[in-house]
Short mmCIF file of C-alpha atoms in Angstrom, two decimals:
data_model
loop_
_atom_site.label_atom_id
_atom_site.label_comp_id
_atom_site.label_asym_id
_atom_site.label_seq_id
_atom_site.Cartn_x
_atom_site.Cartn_y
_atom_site.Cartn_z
CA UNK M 31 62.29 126.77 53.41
CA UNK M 32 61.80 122.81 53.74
CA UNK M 33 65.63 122.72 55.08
CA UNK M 34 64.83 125.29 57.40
CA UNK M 35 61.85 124.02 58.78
CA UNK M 36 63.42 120.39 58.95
CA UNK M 37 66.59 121.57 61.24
CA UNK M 38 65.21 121.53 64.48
CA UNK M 39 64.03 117.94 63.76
CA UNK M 40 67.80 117.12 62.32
CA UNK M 41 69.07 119.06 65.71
CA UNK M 42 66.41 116.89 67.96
CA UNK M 43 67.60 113.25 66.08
CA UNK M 44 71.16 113.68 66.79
CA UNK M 45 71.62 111.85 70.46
CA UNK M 46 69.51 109.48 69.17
CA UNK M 47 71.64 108.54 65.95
CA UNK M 48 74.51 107.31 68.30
CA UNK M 49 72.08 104.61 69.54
CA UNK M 50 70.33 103.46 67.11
CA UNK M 51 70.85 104.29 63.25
CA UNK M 52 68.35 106.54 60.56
CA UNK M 53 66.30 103.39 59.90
CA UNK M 54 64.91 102.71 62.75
CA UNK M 55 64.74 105.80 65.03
CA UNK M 56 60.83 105.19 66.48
CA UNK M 57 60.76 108.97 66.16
CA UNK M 58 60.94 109.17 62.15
CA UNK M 59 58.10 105.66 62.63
CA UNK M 60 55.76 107.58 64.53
CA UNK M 61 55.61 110.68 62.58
CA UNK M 62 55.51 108.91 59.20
CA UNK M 63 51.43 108.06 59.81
CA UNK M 64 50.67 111.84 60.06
CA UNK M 65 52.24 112.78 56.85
CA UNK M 66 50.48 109.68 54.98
CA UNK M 67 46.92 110.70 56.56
CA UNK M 68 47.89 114.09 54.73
CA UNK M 69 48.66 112.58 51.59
CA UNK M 70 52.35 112.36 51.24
CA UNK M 71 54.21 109.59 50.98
CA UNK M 72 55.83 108.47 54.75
CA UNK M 73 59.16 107.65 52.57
CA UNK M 74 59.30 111.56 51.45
CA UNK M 75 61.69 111.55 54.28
CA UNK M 76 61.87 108.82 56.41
CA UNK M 77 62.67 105.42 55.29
CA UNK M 78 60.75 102.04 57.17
CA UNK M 79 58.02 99.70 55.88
CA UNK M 80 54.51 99.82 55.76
CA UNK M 81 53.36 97.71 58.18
CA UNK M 82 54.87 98.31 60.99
CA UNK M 83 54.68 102.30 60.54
CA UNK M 84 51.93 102.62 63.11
CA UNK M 85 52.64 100.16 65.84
CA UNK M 86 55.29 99.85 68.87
CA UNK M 87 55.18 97.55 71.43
CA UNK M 88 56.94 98.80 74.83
CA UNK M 89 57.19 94.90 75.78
CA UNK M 90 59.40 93.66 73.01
CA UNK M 91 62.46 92.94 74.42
CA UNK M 92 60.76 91.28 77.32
CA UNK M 93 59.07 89.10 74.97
CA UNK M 94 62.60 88.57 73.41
CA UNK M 95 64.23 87.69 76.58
CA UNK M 96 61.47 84.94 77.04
CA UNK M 97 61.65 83.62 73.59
CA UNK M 98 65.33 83.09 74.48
CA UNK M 99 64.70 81.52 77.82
CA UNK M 100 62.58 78.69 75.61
CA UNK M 101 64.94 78.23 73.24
CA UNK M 102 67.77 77.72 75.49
CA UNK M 103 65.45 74.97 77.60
CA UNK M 104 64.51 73.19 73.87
CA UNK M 105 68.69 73.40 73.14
CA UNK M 106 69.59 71.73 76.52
CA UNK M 107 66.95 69.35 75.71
CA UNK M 108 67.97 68.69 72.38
CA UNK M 109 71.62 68.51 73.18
CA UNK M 110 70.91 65.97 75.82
CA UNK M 111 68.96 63.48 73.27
CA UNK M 112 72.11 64.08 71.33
CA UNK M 113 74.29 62.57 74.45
CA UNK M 114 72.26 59.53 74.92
CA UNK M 115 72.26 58.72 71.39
CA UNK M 116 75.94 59.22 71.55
CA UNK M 117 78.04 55.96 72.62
CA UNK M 118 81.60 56.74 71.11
CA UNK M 119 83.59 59.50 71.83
CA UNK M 120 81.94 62.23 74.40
CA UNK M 121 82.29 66.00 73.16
CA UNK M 122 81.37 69.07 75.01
CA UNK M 123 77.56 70.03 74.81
CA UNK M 124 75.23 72.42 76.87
CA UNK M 125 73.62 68.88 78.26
CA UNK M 126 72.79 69.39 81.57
CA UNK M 127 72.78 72.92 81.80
CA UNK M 128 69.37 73.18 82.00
CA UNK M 129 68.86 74.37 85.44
CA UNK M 130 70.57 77.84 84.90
CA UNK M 131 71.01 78.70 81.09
CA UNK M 132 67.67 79.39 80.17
CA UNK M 133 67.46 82.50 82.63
CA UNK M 134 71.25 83.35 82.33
CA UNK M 135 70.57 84.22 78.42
CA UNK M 136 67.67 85.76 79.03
CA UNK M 137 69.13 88.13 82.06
CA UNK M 138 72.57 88.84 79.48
CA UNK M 139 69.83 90.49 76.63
CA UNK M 140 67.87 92.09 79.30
CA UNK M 141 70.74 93.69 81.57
CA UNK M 142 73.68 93.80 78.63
CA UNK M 143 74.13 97.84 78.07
CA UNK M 144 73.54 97.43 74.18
CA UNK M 145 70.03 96.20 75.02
CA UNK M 146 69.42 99.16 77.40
CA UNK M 147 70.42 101.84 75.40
CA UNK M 148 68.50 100.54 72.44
CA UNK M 149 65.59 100.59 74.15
CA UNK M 150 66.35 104.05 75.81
CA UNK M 151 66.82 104.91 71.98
CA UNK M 152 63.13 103.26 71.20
CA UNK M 153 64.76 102.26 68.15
CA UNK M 154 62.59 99.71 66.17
CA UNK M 155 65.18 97.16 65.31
CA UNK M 156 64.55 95.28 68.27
CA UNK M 157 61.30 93.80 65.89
CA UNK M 158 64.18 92.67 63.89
CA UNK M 159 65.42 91.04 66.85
CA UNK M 160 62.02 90.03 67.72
CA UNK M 161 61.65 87.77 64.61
CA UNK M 162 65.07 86.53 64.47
CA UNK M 163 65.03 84.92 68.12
CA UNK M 164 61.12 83.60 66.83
CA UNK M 165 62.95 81.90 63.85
CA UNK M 166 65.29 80.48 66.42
CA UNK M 167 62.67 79.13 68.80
CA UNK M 168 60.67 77.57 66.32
CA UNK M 169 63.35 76.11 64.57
CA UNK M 170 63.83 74.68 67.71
CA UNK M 171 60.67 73.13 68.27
CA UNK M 172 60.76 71.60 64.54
CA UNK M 173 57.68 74.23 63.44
CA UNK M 174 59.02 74.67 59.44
CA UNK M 175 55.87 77.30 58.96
CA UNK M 176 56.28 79.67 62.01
CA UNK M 177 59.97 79.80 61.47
CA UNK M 178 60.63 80.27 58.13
CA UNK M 179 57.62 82.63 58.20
CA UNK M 180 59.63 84.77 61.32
CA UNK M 181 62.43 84.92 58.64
CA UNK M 182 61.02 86.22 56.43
CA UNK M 183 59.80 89.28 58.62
CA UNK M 184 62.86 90.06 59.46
CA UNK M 185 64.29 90.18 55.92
CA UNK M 186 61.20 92.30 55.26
CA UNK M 187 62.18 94.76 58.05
CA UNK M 188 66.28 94.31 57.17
CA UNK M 189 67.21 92.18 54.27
CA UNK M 190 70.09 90.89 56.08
CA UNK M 191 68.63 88.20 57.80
CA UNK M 192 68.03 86.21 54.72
CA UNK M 193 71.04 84.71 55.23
CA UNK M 194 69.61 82.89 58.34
CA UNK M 195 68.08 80.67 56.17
CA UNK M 196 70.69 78.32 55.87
CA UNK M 197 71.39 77.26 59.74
CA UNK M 198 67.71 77.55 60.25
CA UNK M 199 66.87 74.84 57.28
CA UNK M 200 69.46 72.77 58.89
CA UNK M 201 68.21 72.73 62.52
CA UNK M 202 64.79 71.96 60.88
CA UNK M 203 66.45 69.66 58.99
CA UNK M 204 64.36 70.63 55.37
CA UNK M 205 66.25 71.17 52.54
CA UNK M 206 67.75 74.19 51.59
CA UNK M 207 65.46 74.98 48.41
CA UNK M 208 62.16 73.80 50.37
CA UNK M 209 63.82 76.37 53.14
CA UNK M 210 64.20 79.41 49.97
CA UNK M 211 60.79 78.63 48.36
CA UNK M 212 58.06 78.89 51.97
CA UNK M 213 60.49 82.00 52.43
CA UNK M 214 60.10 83.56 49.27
CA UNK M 215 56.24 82.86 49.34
CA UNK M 216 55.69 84.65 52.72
CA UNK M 217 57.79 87.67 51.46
CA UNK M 218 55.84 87.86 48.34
CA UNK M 219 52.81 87.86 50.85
CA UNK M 220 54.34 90.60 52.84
CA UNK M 221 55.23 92.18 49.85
CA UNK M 222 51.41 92.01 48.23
CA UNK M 223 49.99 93.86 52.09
CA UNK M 224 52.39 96.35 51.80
CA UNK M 225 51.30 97.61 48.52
CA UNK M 226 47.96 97.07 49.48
CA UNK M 227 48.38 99.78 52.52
CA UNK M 228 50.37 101.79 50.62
CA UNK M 229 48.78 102.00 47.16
CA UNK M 230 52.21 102.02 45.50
CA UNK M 231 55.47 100.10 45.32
CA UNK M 232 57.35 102.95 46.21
CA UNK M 233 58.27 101.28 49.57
CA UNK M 234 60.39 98.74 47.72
CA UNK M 235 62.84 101.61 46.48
CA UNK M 236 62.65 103.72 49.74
CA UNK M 237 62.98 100.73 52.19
CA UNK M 238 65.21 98.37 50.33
CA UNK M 239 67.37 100.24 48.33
CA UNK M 240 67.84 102.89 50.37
CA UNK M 241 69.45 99.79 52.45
CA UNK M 242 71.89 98.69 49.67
CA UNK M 243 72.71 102.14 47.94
CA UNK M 244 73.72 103.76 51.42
CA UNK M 245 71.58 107.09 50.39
CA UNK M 246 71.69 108.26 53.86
CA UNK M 247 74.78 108.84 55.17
CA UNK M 248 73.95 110.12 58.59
CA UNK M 249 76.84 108.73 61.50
CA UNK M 250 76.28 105.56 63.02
CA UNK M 251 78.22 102.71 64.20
CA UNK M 252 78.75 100.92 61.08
CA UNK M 253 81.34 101.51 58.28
CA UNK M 254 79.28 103.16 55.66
CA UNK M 255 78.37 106.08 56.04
CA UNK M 256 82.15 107.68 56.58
CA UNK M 257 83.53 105.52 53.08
CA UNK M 258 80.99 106.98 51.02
CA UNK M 259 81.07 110.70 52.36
CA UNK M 260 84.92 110.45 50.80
CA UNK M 261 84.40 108.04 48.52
CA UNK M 262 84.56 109.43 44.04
CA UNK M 263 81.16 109.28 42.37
CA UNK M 264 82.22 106.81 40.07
CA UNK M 265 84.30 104.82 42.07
CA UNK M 266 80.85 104.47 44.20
CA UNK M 267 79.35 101.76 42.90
CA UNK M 268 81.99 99.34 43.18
CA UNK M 269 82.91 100.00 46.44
CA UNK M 270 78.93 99.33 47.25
CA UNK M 271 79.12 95.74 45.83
CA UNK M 272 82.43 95.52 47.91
CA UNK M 273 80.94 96.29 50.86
CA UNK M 274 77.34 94.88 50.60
CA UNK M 275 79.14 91.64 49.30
CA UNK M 276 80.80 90.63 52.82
CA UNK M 277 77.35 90.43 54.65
CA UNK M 278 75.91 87.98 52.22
CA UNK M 279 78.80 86.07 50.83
CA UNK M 280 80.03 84.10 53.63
CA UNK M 281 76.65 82.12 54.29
CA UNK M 282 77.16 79.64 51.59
CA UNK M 283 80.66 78.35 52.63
CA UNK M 284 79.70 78.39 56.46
CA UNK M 285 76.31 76.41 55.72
CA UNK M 286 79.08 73.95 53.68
CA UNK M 287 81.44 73.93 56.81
CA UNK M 288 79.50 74.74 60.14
CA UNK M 289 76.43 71.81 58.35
CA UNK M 290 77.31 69.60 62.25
CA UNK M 291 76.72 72.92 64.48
CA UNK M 292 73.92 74.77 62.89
CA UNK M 293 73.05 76.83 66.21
CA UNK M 294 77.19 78.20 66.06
CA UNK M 295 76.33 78.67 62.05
CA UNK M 296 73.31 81.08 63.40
CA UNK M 297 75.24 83.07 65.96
CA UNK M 298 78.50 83.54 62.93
CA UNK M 299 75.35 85.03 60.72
CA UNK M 300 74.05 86.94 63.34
CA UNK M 301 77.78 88.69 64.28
CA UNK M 302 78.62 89.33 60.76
CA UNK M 303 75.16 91.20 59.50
CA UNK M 304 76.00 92.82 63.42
CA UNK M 305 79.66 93.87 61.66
CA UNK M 306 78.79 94.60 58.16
CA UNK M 307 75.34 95.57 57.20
CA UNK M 308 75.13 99.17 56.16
CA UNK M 309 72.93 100.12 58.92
CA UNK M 310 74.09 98.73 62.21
CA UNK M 311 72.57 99.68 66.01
CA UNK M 312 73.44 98.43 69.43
CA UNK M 313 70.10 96.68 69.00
CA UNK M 314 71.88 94.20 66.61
CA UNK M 315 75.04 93.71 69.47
CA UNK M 316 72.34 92.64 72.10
CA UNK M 317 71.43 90.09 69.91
CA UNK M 318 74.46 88.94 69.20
CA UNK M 319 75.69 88.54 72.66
CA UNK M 320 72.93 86.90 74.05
CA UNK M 321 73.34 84.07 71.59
CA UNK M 322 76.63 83.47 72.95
CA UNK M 323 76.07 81.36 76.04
CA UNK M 324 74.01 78.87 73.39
CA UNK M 325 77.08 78.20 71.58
CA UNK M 326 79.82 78.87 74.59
CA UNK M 327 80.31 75.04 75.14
CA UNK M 328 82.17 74.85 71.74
CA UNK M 329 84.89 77.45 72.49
CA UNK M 330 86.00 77.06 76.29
CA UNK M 331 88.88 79.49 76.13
CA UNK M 332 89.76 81.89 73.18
CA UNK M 333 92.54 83.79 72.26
CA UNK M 334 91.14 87.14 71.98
CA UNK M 335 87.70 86.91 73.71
CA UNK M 336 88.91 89.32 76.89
CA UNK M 337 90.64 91.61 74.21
CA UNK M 338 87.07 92.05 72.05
CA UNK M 339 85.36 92.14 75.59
CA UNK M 340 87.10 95.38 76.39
CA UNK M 341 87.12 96.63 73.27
CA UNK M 342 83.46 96.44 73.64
CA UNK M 343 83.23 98.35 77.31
CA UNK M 344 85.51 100.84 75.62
CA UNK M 345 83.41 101.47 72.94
CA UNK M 346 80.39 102.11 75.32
CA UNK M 347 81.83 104.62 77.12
CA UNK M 348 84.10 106.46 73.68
CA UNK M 349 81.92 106.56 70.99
CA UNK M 350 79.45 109.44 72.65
CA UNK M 351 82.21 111.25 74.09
CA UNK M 352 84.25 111.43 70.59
CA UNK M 353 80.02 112.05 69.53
CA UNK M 354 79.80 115.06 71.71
CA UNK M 355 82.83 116.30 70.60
CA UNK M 356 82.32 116.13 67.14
CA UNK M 357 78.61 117.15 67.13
CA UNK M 358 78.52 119.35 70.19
CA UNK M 359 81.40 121.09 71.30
CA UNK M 360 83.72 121.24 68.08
CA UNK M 361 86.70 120.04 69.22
CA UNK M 362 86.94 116.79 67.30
CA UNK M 363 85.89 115.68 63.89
CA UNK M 364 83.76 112.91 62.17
CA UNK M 365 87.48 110.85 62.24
CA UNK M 366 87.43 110.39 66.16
CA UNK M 367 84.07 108.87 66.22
CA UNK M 368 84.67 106.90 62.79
CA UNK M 369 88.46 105.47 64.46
CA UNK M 370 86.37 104.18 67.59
CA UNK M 371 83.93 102.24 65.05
CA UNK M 372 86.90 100.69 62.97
CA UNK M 373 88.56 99.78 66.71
CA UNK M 374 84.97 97.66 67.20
CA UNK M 375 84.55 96.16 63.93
CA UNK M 376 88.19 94.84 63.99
CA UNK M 377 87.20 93.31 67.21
CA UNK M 378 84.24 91.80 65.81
CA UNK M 379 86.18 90.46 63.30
CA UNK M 380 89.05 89.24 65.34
CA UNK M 381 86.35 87.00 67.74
CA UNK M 382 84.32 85.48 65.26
CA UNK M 383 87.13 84.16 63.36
CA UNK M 384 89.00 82.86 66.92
CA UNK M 385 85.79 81.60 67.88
CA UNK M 386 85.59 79.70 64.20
CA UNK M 387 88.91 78.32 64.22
CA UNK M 388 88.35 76.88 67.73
CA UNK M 389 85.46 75.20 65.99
CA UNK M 390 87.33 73.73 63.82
CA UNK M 391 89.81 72.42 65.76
CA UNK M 392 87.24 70.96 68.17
CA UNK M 393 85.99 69.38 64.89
CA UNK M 394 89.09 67.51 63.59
CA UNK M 395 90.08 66.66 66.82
CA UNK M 396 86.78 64.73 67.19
CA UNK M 397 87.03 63.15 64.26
CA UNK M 398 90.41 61.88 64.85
CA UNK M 399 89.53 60.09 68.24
CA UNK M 400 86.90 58.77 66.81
CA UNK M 401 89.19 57.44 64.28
CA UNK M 402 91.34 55.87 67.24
CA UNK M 403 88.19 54.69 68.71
CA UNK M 404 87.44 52.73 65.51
#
């Protein structure tokens, strides 16, 4: 009877999967506060945490653009310091940018398509987004509290972001286990007002391991949920660790490389919980592309930028065709719309490490003149 009566709500949820993911759909958020005021649990079916299950703010991502217009005016600012402190060898910076940055990063989240049809979605990641672009702002500014703190919120919504910790204790310049201990402080505290609403800790299994088990395997964009539909019982949880372990692993050796350009080392985090966190949305990709003109100045031609760039429209305009003709019409199957998200992730792949490599070139060509210079 419960399947039955749930089918129309399954039928309803469907466009809506293709633009955001089952985590943060704002139409599972809003209906989990009626079935708590009638006693069950809002995780009996629908997966978020507790205190954000009853609020929604239509302004978000205008709040987001403007939190990125700041923090591009406190990086020009910054990088110009940098410049007049500098009196060997020049390299190229976003000094004297100022005059047209700030809005241009703010008008690529607001007018990028990923950003639009998230918030056509209404999915909720975009208060992931929200605290992530607060962490980088106050970071910014030097405020160790506020940004740590917005951290910390948006591991509590995601997990993921934990590994944002690293470029954010370096622009802050605090070391890396001050950084881990204010974080892990204000998560216990978020932790100890989420049982408090909720009575239980049964949020900590439906929110957070729901995240790392992949329970829900309903289509998205990411990887997941295709793998483990195929994938042997027992072969399972190996192939969890394997795939889990790529969007945590590479923080440590990029905070130990990427330590002189900790804004790039935030953008690399950023695209890689983007490519491989079990629950990806377009929501993530606007974030991730409106961090790009920040850290543009390092990279001023790449290999396979235009490639990924296309790859990108193409998705946009493939994925809910090969959708509708999987879900709708019947004349495809789950591996058109699962090729099309392989096609992106490669992408991904392909233009953070071009963008890396330039990096590093940049970097030991710098350190050679300055060799000469010497």
């Amino acid at each position: 009877m419960q399947v039955i009566c749930d089918l129309p709500l399954q039928i309803e949820l469907l466009p809506l999967m293709i633009l955001s993911d089952p985590l943060s759909v704002r139409f599972l958020v809003s209906t989990s506060p009626s079935l708590h005021s009638q006693l069950f649990s809002p995780f009996y079916q629908f997966n978020f945490n507790p205190i954000f299950l009853q609020s929604f703010n239509l302004f978000i991502d205008l709040l987001i653009a403007r939190l990125l217009y700041l923090s591009s005016i406190l990086l020009v600012q910054r990088e110009e310091r940098k410049r007049d402190d500098r009196s060997t060898v020049e390299r190229r910076s976003l000094a004297g940018k100022g005059t047209w940055l700030p809005g241009f990063v703010a008008s690529i989240y607001l007018l990028n398509p990923f950003t639009i049809t998230s918030c056509f979605s209404n999915s909720t990641i975009i208060f992931s987004n929200l605290f992530i672009v607060s962490a980088l702002y106050f970071s910014l500014k030097g405020n160790a509290s506020f940004s740590i703190f917005s951290i910390s919120m948006a591991s509590y919504l995601s997990l993921y972001p934990i590994t944002l910790l690293f470029p954010i204790s370096i622009i802050l310049r605090r070391n890396i286990l001050f950084t881990f201990t204010l974080f892990f402080l204000f998560l216990g505290g978020l932790f100890g007002i989420s049982w408090t609403l909720m009575g239980s800790w049964d949020f900590v299994k439906d929110s957070y391991w729901t995240v790392l088990t992949v329970e829900d395997l309903t289509p998205n964009i990411g990887l997941f949920w295709y793998f483990f539909t195929e994938v042997f019982k027992h072969f399972r949880p190996f192939y969890l660790f394997a795939y889990q372990f790529h969007s945590f692993i590479y923080a440590i050796p990029l905070y130990l490389r990427f330590r002189d350009h900790p804004i790039f080392m935030f953008w690399v985090n950023v695209a890689i919980i983007t490519t491989f966190k079990s629950y990806p949305s377009y929501g993530d990709l606007a974030i991730q592309i409106a961090i790009i003109p920040l850290v543009s100045h390092k990279f001023v031609s790449t290999k396979y930028g235009y490639m990924a760039g296309i790859v990108a429209a193409f998705v946009m305009a493939l994925a809910p065709i090969f959708w509708w003709m999987w879900i709708y019409s019947g004349t495809g199957n789950a591996n058109f719309y699962y090729a099309i998200n392989l096609v992106f992730t490669f992408a991904q792949v392909l233009f953070i490490t071009d963008i890396a490599s330039i990096v590093l070139k940049d970097d030991h060509l710098y350190k050679k003149k300055l060799k000469e210079k010497n």
